[in-house]
Coordinates of C-alpha atoms and ligand atoms in Angstrom, one line a residue:
X1 CA 0.2 0.1 -0.1
X2 CA 1.2 3.6 -0.5
X3 CA 1.6 4.9 2.8
X4 CA 2.1 8.7 2.5
X5 CA 2.9 10.9 5.5
X6 CA -0.1 13.0 6.5
X7 CA 1.5 16.4 5.5
X8 CA 2.9 15.2 2.2
X9 CA 0.8 17.5 0.1
X10 CA 1.2 20.5 2.3
X11 CA 1.0 23.7 0.4
X12 CA 0.5 27.1 1.8
X13 CA -0.4 29.1 -1.2
X14 CA -4.0 30.3 -2.3
X15 CA -4.1 29.0 -5.8
X16 CA -1.9 26.2 -6.8
X17 CA -0.7 26.4 -10.4
X18 CA -0.9 23.1 -12.2
X19 CA 3.0 22.9 -12.4
X20 CA 3.3 23.2 -8.7
X21 CA 0.8 20.4 -8.3
X22 CA 2.7 18.3 -10.7
X23 CA 5.9 19.1 -8.7
X24 CA 4.3 18.1 -5.4
X25 CA 3.3 14.8 -6.6
X26 CA 6.8 14.2 -8.3
X27 CA 8.5 15.1 -5.1
X28 CA 6.4 13.7 -2.3
X29 CA 4.8 10.6 -3.6
X30 CA 7.1 7.5 -3.5
X31 CA 6.4 4.6 -6.1
X32 CA 4.7 1.6 -4.7
X33 CA 7.3 -1.0 -3.6
X34 CA 7.7 -4.4 -5.1
X35 CA 7.8 -6.1 -8.5
X36 CA 6.4 -9.1 -10.1
X37 CA 7.1 -11.1 -13.2
X38 CA 4.4 -10.8 -15.9
X39 CA 4.2 -12.9 -19.2
X40 CA 4.9 -10.6 -22.1
X41 CA 1.6 -11.0 -23.7
X42 CA 0.0 -9.6 -20.5
X43 CA 2.6 -6.8 -19.9
X44 CA 1.1 -4.1 -22.2
X45 CA 0.5 -1.0 -20.1
X46 CA 2.6 -2.2 -17.1
X47 CA 5.7 -0.5 -15.9
X48 CA 9.3 -1.9 -16.0
X49 CA 10.6 -2.6 -12.5
X50 CA 14.1 -3.0 -13.7
X51 CA 16.5 -1.9 -16.5
X52 CA 16.0 -4.3 -19.5
X53 CA 19.5 -5.3 -20.6
X54 CA 19.8 -6.9 -24.1
X55 CA 20.7 -10.6 -23.6
X56 CA 21.5 -10.7 -27.3
X57 CA 22.4 -8.1 -29.9
X58 CA 19.7 -7.0 -32.2
X59 CA 19.7 -7.9 -34.9
X60 CA 21.4 -11.1 -33.7
X61 CA 23.4 -11.5 -36.8
X62 CA 24.6 -9.5 -39.7
X63 CA 21.9 -10.0 -42.5
X64 CA 20.5 -8.6 -45.6
X65 CA 18.0 -5.7 -45.6
X66 CA 16.7 -6.4 -49.1
X67 CA 16.4 -9.0 -51.7
X68 CA 19.4 -8.8 -54.0
X69 CA 23.0 -10.1 -54.3
X70 CA 25.6 -10.0 -51.5
X71 CA 29.2 -9.4 -52.5
X72 CA 32.5 -8.0 -51.3
X73 CA 32.6 -4.3 -51.8
X74 CA 36.2 -4.4 -52.8
X75 CA 35.1 -6.4 -55.8
X76 CA 32.9 -3.6 -57.1
X77 CA 34.6 -1.5 -59.8
X78 CA 34.4 2.3 -59.0
X79 CA 33.7 3.4 -62.5
X80 CA 31.9 0.8 -65.0
X81 CA 29.7 -2.1 -64.4
X82 CA 31.0 -5.2 -62.6
X83 CA 30.0 -8.8 -63.6
X84 CA 30.2 -11.3 -60.7
X85 CA 29.4 -15.1 -61.0
X86 CA 26.5 -16.2 -58.7
X87 CA 28.2 -18.8 -56.6
X88 CA 25.3 -19.6 -54.2
X89 CA 21.9 -18.5 -52.7
X90 CA 20.9 -17.9 -49.1
X91 CA 17.3 -17.4 -47.9
X92 CA 15.9 -16.1 -44.5
X93 CA 16.4 -18.8 -41.8
X94 CA 19.1 -20.6 -43.7
X95 CA 22.6 -20.5 -42.8
X96 CA 25.1 -18.8 -45.0
X97 CA 28.6 -20.0 -45.9
X98 CA 31.5 -17.8 -46.8
X99 CA 31.9 -16.0 -50.1
X100 CA 34.7 -16.6 -52.6
X101 CA 36.4 -13.2 -53.7
X102 CA 35.0 -12.3 -57.2
X103 CA 31.7 -13.9 -56.8
X104 CA 28.2 -12.8 -55.6
X105 CA 25.5 -14.8 -53.6
X106 CA 21.8 -14.4 -54.3
X107 CA 20.4 -13.3 -51.0
X108 CA 16.9 -12.4 -49.6
X109 CA 15.7 -10.0 -46.9
X110 CA 16.7 -11.1 -43.3
X111 CA 19.1 -13.9 -44.5
X112 CA 22.6 -14.0 -42.9
X113 CA 25.3 -12.4 -44.9
X114 CA 27.9 -14.8 -46.1
X115 CA 31.2 -14.5 -44.4
X116 CA 33.3 -11.9 -46.1
X117 CA 30.4 -10.2 -48.0
X118 CA 29.9 -6.6 -46.7
X119 CA 27.3 -5.2 -49.2
X120 CA 24.1 -6.1 -50.9
X121 CA 22.9 -4.8 -54.2
X122 CA 19.1 -4.6 -54.6
X123 CA 17.7 -6.9 -57.1
X124 CA 15.9 -3.9 -58.8
X125 CA 19.4 -2.3 -59.4
X126 CA 21.1 -5.4 -60.7
X127 CA 20.8 -7.5 -63.8
X128 CA 20.9 -11.1 -63.9
X129 CA 22.2 -13.0 -67.0
X130 CA 23.8 -16.4 -67.6
X131 CA 24.7 -17.2 -64.0
X132 CA 26.1 -14.0 -63.3
X133 CA 24.9 -10.6 -62.0
X134 CA 25.8 -7.2 -63.5
X135 CA 26.2 -4.5 -60.8
X136 CA 26.2 -0.7 -61.6
X137 CA 29.0 1.3 -59.9
X138 CA 28.3 3.7 -57.0
X139 CA 27.1 1.6 -54.2
X140 CA 28.6 2.4 -50.8
X141 CA 30.3 -0.3 -48.6
X142 CA 27.8 -1.7 -46.1
X143 CA 24.7 -0.6 -48.1
X144 CA 21.4 -2.7 -47.7
X145 CA 22.7 -4.9 -44.9
X146 CA 22.1 -4.7 -41.1
X147 CA 24.9 -5.1 -38.8
X148 CA 24.5 -7.2 -35.7
X149 CA 23.8 -4.9 -32.7
X150 CA 22.9 -1.9 -34.9
X151 CA 19.4 -1.7 -33.1
X152 CA 20.6 -2.7 -29.6
X153 CA 24.2 -3.7 -28.7
X154 CA 24.6 -6.8 -26.5
X155 CA 24.3 -5.9 -23.0
X156 CA 23.0 -2.4 -23.5
X157 CA 20.0 -1.0 -21.5
X158 CA 17.3 -1.4 -24.1
X159 CA 14.4 -0.1 -21.9
X160 CA 15.0 1.7 -18.6
X161 CA 13.2 1.0 -15.3
X162 CA 10.1 3.0 -15.0
X163 CA 9.1 2.8 -18.7
X164 CA 5.6 2.0 -19.6
X165 CA 5.3 -1.0 -21.8
X166 CA 3.4 0.1 -25.0
X167 CA 3.3 -1.8 -28.3
X168 CA 6.8 -0.6 -29.3
X169 CA 8.3 -1.5 -26.0
X170 CA 6.6 -5.0 -26.0
X171 CA 7.8 -5.5 -29.6
X172 CA 11.4 -4.7 -28.7
X173 CA 11.2 -7.0 -25.6
X174 CA 10.0 -9.8 -27.7
X175 CA 12.7 -9.2 -30.3
X176 CA 15.3 -9.6 -27.4
X177 CA 13.9 -13.1 -26.8
X178 CA 12.3 -12.3 -23.4
X179 CA 9.0 -14.2 -22.6
X180 CA 8.3 -12.3 -19.4
X181 CA 9.4 -9.0 -17.6
X182 CA 9.6 -7.7 -14.1
X183 CA 7.0 -5.1 -13.7
X184 CA 5.7 -2.8 -10.9
X185 CA 2.6 -3.6 -9.1
X186 CA -0.6 -2.1 -10.5
X187 CA -1.9 0.8 -8.6
X188 CA -4.9 -0.2 -6.8
X189 CA -7.5 2.7 -7.3
X190 CA -10.9 2.8 -5.8
X191 CA -13.4 5.1 -7.5
X192 CA -16.4 6.8 -5.9
X193 CA -19.0 9.3 -6.9
X194 CA -20.7 11.5 -4.4
X195 CA -24.2 13.1 -4.5
X196 CA -27.7 12.5 -3.4
X197 CA -28.8 13.4 -6.9
X198 CA -26.9 10.4 -8.6
X199 CA -28.6 7.4 -10.0
X200 CA -26.8 4.3 -11.3
X201 CA -27.2 3.8 -15.0
X202 CA -29.5 0.9 -15.5
X203 CA -31.7 1.9 -12.6
X204 CA -34.9 4.0 -12.7
X205 CA -33.9 7.6 -12.8
X206 CA -36.4 9.0 -10.2
X207 CA -37.2 12.7 -9.4
X208 CA -34.4 15.3 -9.3
X209 CA -32.0 12.6 -10.3
X210 CA -29.2 12.6 -12.7
X211 CA -27.2 9.4 -13.8
X212 CA -23.7 8.9 -12.5
X213 CA -21.4 9.6 -15.5
X214 CA -18.1 10.5 -13.7
X215 CA -17.4 7.3 -12.2
X216 CA -17.5 5.6 -15.7
X217 CA -15.5 8.3 -17.2
X218 CA -12.9 8.0 -14.6
X219 CA -12.8 4.2 -14.8
X220 CA -12.5 4.2 -18.4
X221 CA -9.6 6.7 -18.1
X222 CA -7.9 4.6 -15.6
X223 CA -8.0 1.6 -18.0
X224 CA -5.2 3.5 -20.0
X225 CA -3.0 3.4 -16.9
X226 CA -1.3 0.8 -14.9
X227 CA -4.1 0.7 -12.4
X228 CA -6.5 -2.0 -11.0
X229 CA -9.8 -0.3 -10.5
X230 CA -12.4 -1.1 -8.1
X231 CA -15.9 0.5 -8.6
X232 CA -17.0 1.7 -5.2
X233 CA -20.2 3.1 -6.2
X234 CA -22.1 6.3 -5.2
X235 CA -21.7 7.9 -1.7
X236 CA -24.6 9.9 -0.3
X237 CA -24.2 13.6 0.7
X238 CA -23.5 12.6 4.3
X239 CA -20.2 13.5 6.2
X240 CA -20.3 10.3 8.3
X241 CA -21.0 7.9 5.7
X242 CA -18.3 9.6 3.4
X243 CA -15.8 9.4 6.2
X244 CA -16.4 5.9 6.9
X245 CA -16.4 4.9 3.2
X246 CA -13.1 6.4 2.7
X247 CA -11.3 4.9 5.7
X248 CA -12.7 1.6 4.9
X249 CA -11.6 1.7 1.3
X250 CA -8.2 3.1 2.3
X251 CA -7.1 -0.3 3.6
X252 CA -7.2 -2.1 0.4
X253 CA -6.4 0.6 -2.2
X254 CA -3.2 2.6 -3.0
X255 CA -5.4 5.7 -4.2
X256 CA -8.9 6.7 -3.8
X257 CA -10.6 9.0 -6.3
X258 CA -13.9 10.8 -5.7
X259 CA -15.8 13.2 -7.8
X260 CA -18.2 15.8 -6.6
X261 CA -18.6 17.3 -3.1
X262 CA -15.3 19.2 -3.1
X263 CA -16.7 22.9 -3.4
X264 CA -17.7 24.9 -0.3
X265 CA -21.5 24.2 -0.5
X266 CA -23.3 22.7 2.4
X267 CA -23.7 19.4 0.9
X268 CA -20.0 19.2 0.1
X269 CA -18.5 16.6 2.4
X270 CA -15.4 15.1 0.8
X271 CA -13.0 17.7 2.2
X272 CA -14.4 17.2 5.7
X273 CA -14.3 13.2 5.3
X274 CA -10.6 13.5 4.3
X275 CA -10.0 15.7 7.4
X276 CA -11.9 13.2 9.8
X277 CA -9.9 10.3 8.6
X278 CA -6.5 11.7 8.0
X279 CA -5.3 15.0 6.6
X280 CA -6.6 17.3 3.9
X281 CA -4.9 19.7 1.7
X282 CA -7.6 21.6 -0.3
X283 CA -6.1 22.5 -3.5
X284 CA -7.7 25.4 -5.4
X285 CA -5.9 24.5 -8.7
X286 CA -5.4 27.6 -10.9
X287 CA -7.2 25.8 -13.7
X288 CA -10.6 26.3 -15.5
X289 CA -12.7 24.2 -15.6
X290 CA -11.8 22.3 -12.4
X291 CA -10.6 24.8 -9.9
X292 CA -11.5 22.9 -6.6
X293 CA -9.8 19.7 -5.7
X294 CA -9.4 18.0 -2.5
X295 CA -6.2 16.1 -1.8
X296 CA -5.1 14.3 1.2
X297 CA -4.3 11.1 2.9
X298 CA -6.8 9.1 4.7
X299 CA -5.6 6.4 7.5
X300 CA -7.1 2.9 6.7
X301 CA -9.6 1.8 9.2
X302 CA -7.7 0.1 12.0
X303 CA -4.6 1.4 10.6
X304 CA -1.7 3.3 12.4
X305 CA -1.2 7.1 12.9
X306 CA 0.5 9.5 10.7
X307 CA 0.4 7.8 7.4
X308 CA -2.3 6.7 5.1
X309 CA -3.6 6.3 1.5
X310 CA -3.8 9.4 -1.0
X311 CA -7.2 10.6 -1.8
X312 CA -7.9 13.0 -4.8
X313 CA -11.3 14.6 -4.7
X314 CA -12.2 15.8 -8.1
X315 CA -14.7 18.3 -8.8
X316 CA -18.3 17.1 -9.9
X317 CA -18.8 18.8 -13.1
X318 CA -17.9 16.2 -15.9
X319 CA -15.6 18.3 -17.8
X320 CA -13.9 19.6 -14.7
X321 CA -13.4 16.0 -13.6
X322 CA -11.7 15.1 -16.7
X323 CA -9.5 18.2 -16.7
X324 CA -8.4 17.5 -13.1
X325 CA -7.9 13.8 -13.7
X326 CA -5.5 14.5 -16.4
X327 CA -3.7 16.8 -14.2
X328 CA -3.8 15.3 -10.8
X329 CA -5.0 11.8 -10.9
X330 CA -3.1 10.6 -13.9
X331 CA 0.2 11.8 -12.8
X332 CA -0.5 10.4 -9.3
X333 CA -1.2 7.1 -10.7
X334 CA 1.8 7.1 -12.9
X335 CA 3.8 8.2 -10.0
X336 CA 2.6 5.5 -7.6
X337 CA 3.3 3.1 -10.5
X338 CA 6.7 4.0 -10.7
X339 CA 6.5 5.3 -14.2
X340 CA 8.9 8.0 -15.3
X341 CA 7.6 11.3 -15.9
X342 CA 5.1 11.3 -18.9
X343 CA 3.8 14.8 -19.8
X344 CA 0.6 15.0 -21.6
X345 CA 0.9 15.5 -25.5
X346 CA 0.7 18.9 -26.9
X347 CA 1.0 20.5 -30.2
X348 CA 0.6 23.9 -31.9
X349 CA -2.6 24.8 -33.8
X350 CA -4.2 28.0 -35.1
X351 CA -7.1 29.2 -33.3
X352 CA -10.2 30.2 -35.4
X353 CA -11.9 31.9 -32.4
X354 CA -11.7 35.0 -30.0
X355 CA -11.5 34.4 -26.5
X356 CA -10.9 36.4 -23.4
X357 CA -9.8 35.0 -19.9
X358 CA -8.5 36.1 -16.6
X359 CA -4.7 36.0 -16.1
X360 CA -3.4 33.8 -13.4
X361 CA -5.1 30.6 -14.3
X362 CA -4.8 28.1 -17.0
X363 CA -7.8 27.5 -19.1
X364 CA -8.8 24.5 -21.1
X365 CA -11.3 25.2 -24.0
X366 CA -12.8 22.3 -25.9
X367 CA -11.8 22.3 -29.7
X368 CA -12.1 20.2 -32.6
X369 CA -9.2 20.1 -34.9
X370 CA -9.1 20.4 -38.8
X371 CA -5.9 19.1 -40.3
X372 CA -4.7 20.6 -43.7
X373 CA -1.3 21.4 -45.2
X374 CA -0.4 24.0 -42.5
X375 CA -0.9 24.0 -38.7
X376 CA -4.1 22.2 -37.5
X377 CA -6.9 24.6 -37.1
X378 CA -8.5 24.6 -33.7
X379 CA -12.4 25.3 -33.7
X380 CA -13.8 26.1 -30.3
X381 CA -16.8 24.1 -29.1
X382 CA -19.6 26.8 -29.2
X383 CA -20.7 26.4 -25.6
X384 CA -18.9 26.7 -22.4
X385 CA -20.7 24.8 -19.6
X386 CA -18.4 22.4 -17.5
X387 CA -21.3 20.0 -17.3
X388 CA -21.8 19.6 -21.0
X389 CA -20.9 16.1 -21.8
X390 CA -21.4 16.5 -25.5
X391 CA -18.7 19.2 -25.5
X392 CA -16.1 16.4 -24.9
X393 CA -17.8 13.9 -27.3
X394 CA -18.0 16.5 -30.0
X395 CA -14.3 17.8 -29.5
X396 CA -10.8 16.3 -30.2
X397 CA -8.6 18.5 -27.8
X398 CA -8.3 21.0 -25.3
X399 CA -6.8 24.4 -26.4
X400 CA -4.5 25.2 -23.3
X401 CA -4.4 28.7 -22.7
X402 CA -1.5 29.5 -20.3
X403 CA -1.8 31.4 -16.9
X404 CA -0.4 34.8 -18.5
X405 CA -2.5 34.8 -21.5
X406 CA -5.6 37.1 -21.4
X407 CA -7.0 36.9 -24.8
X408 CA -7.0 34.9 -28.1
X409 CA -7.6 36.2 -31.5
X410 CA -8.6 34.4 -34.7
X411 CA -5.1 33.3 -36.2
X412 CA -3.4 33.2 -33.0
X413 CA -1.3 30.2 -32.4
X414 CA -2.5 28.1 -29.5
X415 CA -1.1 24.9 -27.8
X416 CA -3.6 22.0 -28.0
X417 CA -3.7 18.9 -25.8
X418 CA -5.2 16.3 -28.0
X419 CA -7.2 14.5 -25.3
X420 CA -8.4 11.7 -27.5
X421 CA -4.6 10.7 -27.7
X422 CA -4.7 10.2 -24.0
X423 CA -8.1 8.8 -23.5
Ligands
LIG501 P1 -20.9 19.1 -6.8 O1 -19.5 19.6 -6.8 O2 -21.0 17.9 -6.0 O3 -21.7 20.2 -6.3 O4 -21.2 18.7 -8.3 C1 -21.2 19.7 -9.4 C2 -22.1 19.3 -10.4 O5 -21.6 18.2 -11.0 C3 -23.7 19.1 -10.1 O6 -24.3 19.4 -11.1 C4 -23.6 17.6 -9.9 O7 -24.9 17.0 -10.1 C5 -22.6 17.0 -11.1 N1 -21.9 15.8 -10.7 C6 -21.4 15.5 -9.6 N2 -21.0 14.4 -9.7 C7 -21.4 13.7 -10.8 C8 -21.4 12.4 -11.5 N3 -20.8 11.5 -10.7 N4 -21.8 12.3 -12.6 C9 -22.4 13.3 -13.3 N5 -22.6 14.5 -12.7 C10 -22.1 14.8 -11.5
LIG502 MG1 -22.5 17.0 -5.0

């Protein structure tokens, strides 16, 4: 379990900048201890627990990169054509013998280079006639072949501890011949929603109820992370029930996520519940949408004093919950999972809209992207509400307006965070 000290998130300022929140997480949250072996076919999304050193070079042997003719470069005449007798043939998977000076070997992609041969002429560039091959001049020594170890040298660290294993990393690990890898434990994340107004999808809606969407969004977001997720349901707007539920869940989880109930309304009990069961830091993040977020640690029921399980109370409005998930919960999960720092993807786009904002906070506008020959064009979603779920389904990215910016004019360059690439 992540056992964080009570005051690990202590922060005195009034509004916390996103970068400060990220720095606090990076500095104060230790990765979960432990490692376990996992079969490579189950390793996607997990975090490497140790440096992965290459037990073999990659490629394992000197081989042809194309279909063609292997020969000694010294036999190629620098000016005119060269005619070499074809002395043999080697296919992928077959062993090659040596090459006799003044001859060529018919070779295919992935086949081992004959001893002594150092260059391959592509079949498209050569002419074969009467058991010989005619090679034009001008090819460089070593062309069209792949030396052993050119990709990864024997013993080299191919992937560092803390790397998340995506398709590329899994492929590299397989190419190195490893059937299993040592990975960090998954972060056990418990997800609650809070609010008397929330109904469970599938159940009757009832009067003055709205279906819980955040819990499903958050659980889906967590699927892309090295997390083991528990659905902990909906908490009523009741301070004691909330405090009890958090303390009970703290025992079996490394992180608790809630949404809703973190503002300063009378029915907002998450902060008090964290306070009752551990230590609260109320983070007023300098971000819109998403300003209120509660952070803290909760001591497990029956656990010792002073340490506990981290809790992040995300805001209730669905768009605010997503924005704060990306900036607080995602880095927290990655950090607990021992993953190296992974910033969110961002690129430049041209705004096609005008917008004014306050200085001192970062704003995320929902935009759709049109790709052409030039920079992508960011079109703002026409409505602003942080509760509009379709503003996310109908958009591709957040335009990220930095703290210092106060206005955007059409044609301005803006930074966009393509949330679909993260979701
Ligand atoms: P709160 O911060 O609890 O006042 O919530 C702010 C808004 O978000 C209210 O309109 C809530 O009904 C809504 N909300 C809170 N939690 C959820 C949820 N899990 N799913 C959908 N909407 C929610
Ligand atoms: Mg509420």
